[in-house]
Amino acid sequence: MGQCVCTGKPGNPRRRHKLRKLVLEDLLKITKFNEDEIYEWYEAFLQAVPCGKMTYSIYQELVLKAVFRRGPENAEASGAKLMHHLDLSFRQYDVNGDQTISFREFMVGMSISTKGTLAEKITWAFSLYDIDKDGLITFEEMHEILMLVEKAYGNARSKKEMEKFVHCIFNFLDADHNGVISVQEFLAGLKSKPEIFEFFTGTSDVLTAFHICDLKSKS
């Protein structure tokens, strides 16, 4: 079988694409979208990605177009900060780590980010830090993603400060101190402190999150 080479060029806008019954039933079970919403997203997805697999370059192109469409005041966001944000968000949608986003992965991500419960949003955040998808977060994985987060927000933290911050966050979440963070530990840690939840779900930045390092002594 030949490999699908996706250019990202729109297909026929008048064509009504049909989802396989099993795929539709699966999405109805695992997302909070109804059938009409799923088909609307499917049409839009295939317009952008006719072969059904979104690569990072296509994802980058689509997001950059959306940013510039909102006006010149957003032009600054197209620099290094946005590139780091794109890297992080792409990783989060790419659940299986194959360097592409399938329609299923896209819909799961959209469902969680727009309609998900607290536990679902935390578990989705966990998947970003679990780089090798083995169900555990190592210190190295936490370090890699937190450094990307720091760059995405453009904060001028020293390497020493960031190393201290990564150790602080990792030790807080690694409740049994066995050197890895399980999804259960991640859930418990984020639920226990609103500041940590806000940081890991993207509603506060690293500057705010630096105060988290004082939480254990205040508990």
Coordinates of C-alpha atoms in Angstrom, one line a residue, residues 25-34 107-112 115-116:
E25 CA -19.9 5.1 17.1
D26 CA -16.5 5.3 18.7
L27 CA -16.4 9.1 18.6
L28 CA -19.9 9.3 20.0
K29 CA -18.8 7.2 23.0
I30 CA -15.4 8.8 23.7
T31 CA -16.3 12.5 23.0
K32 CA -19.1 14.8 24.1
F33 CA -20.0 15.8 20.6
N34 CA -23.2 14.7 18.9
M107 CA -11.8 15.2 18.3
V108 CA -10.7 13.7 21.7
G109 CA -8.5 16.8 22.3
M110 CA -11.3 19.2 21.3
S111 CA -13.8 17.4 23.5
I112 CA -11.6 17.5 26.5
K115 CA -16.2 20.1 27.4
G116 CA -14.0 17.9 29.6

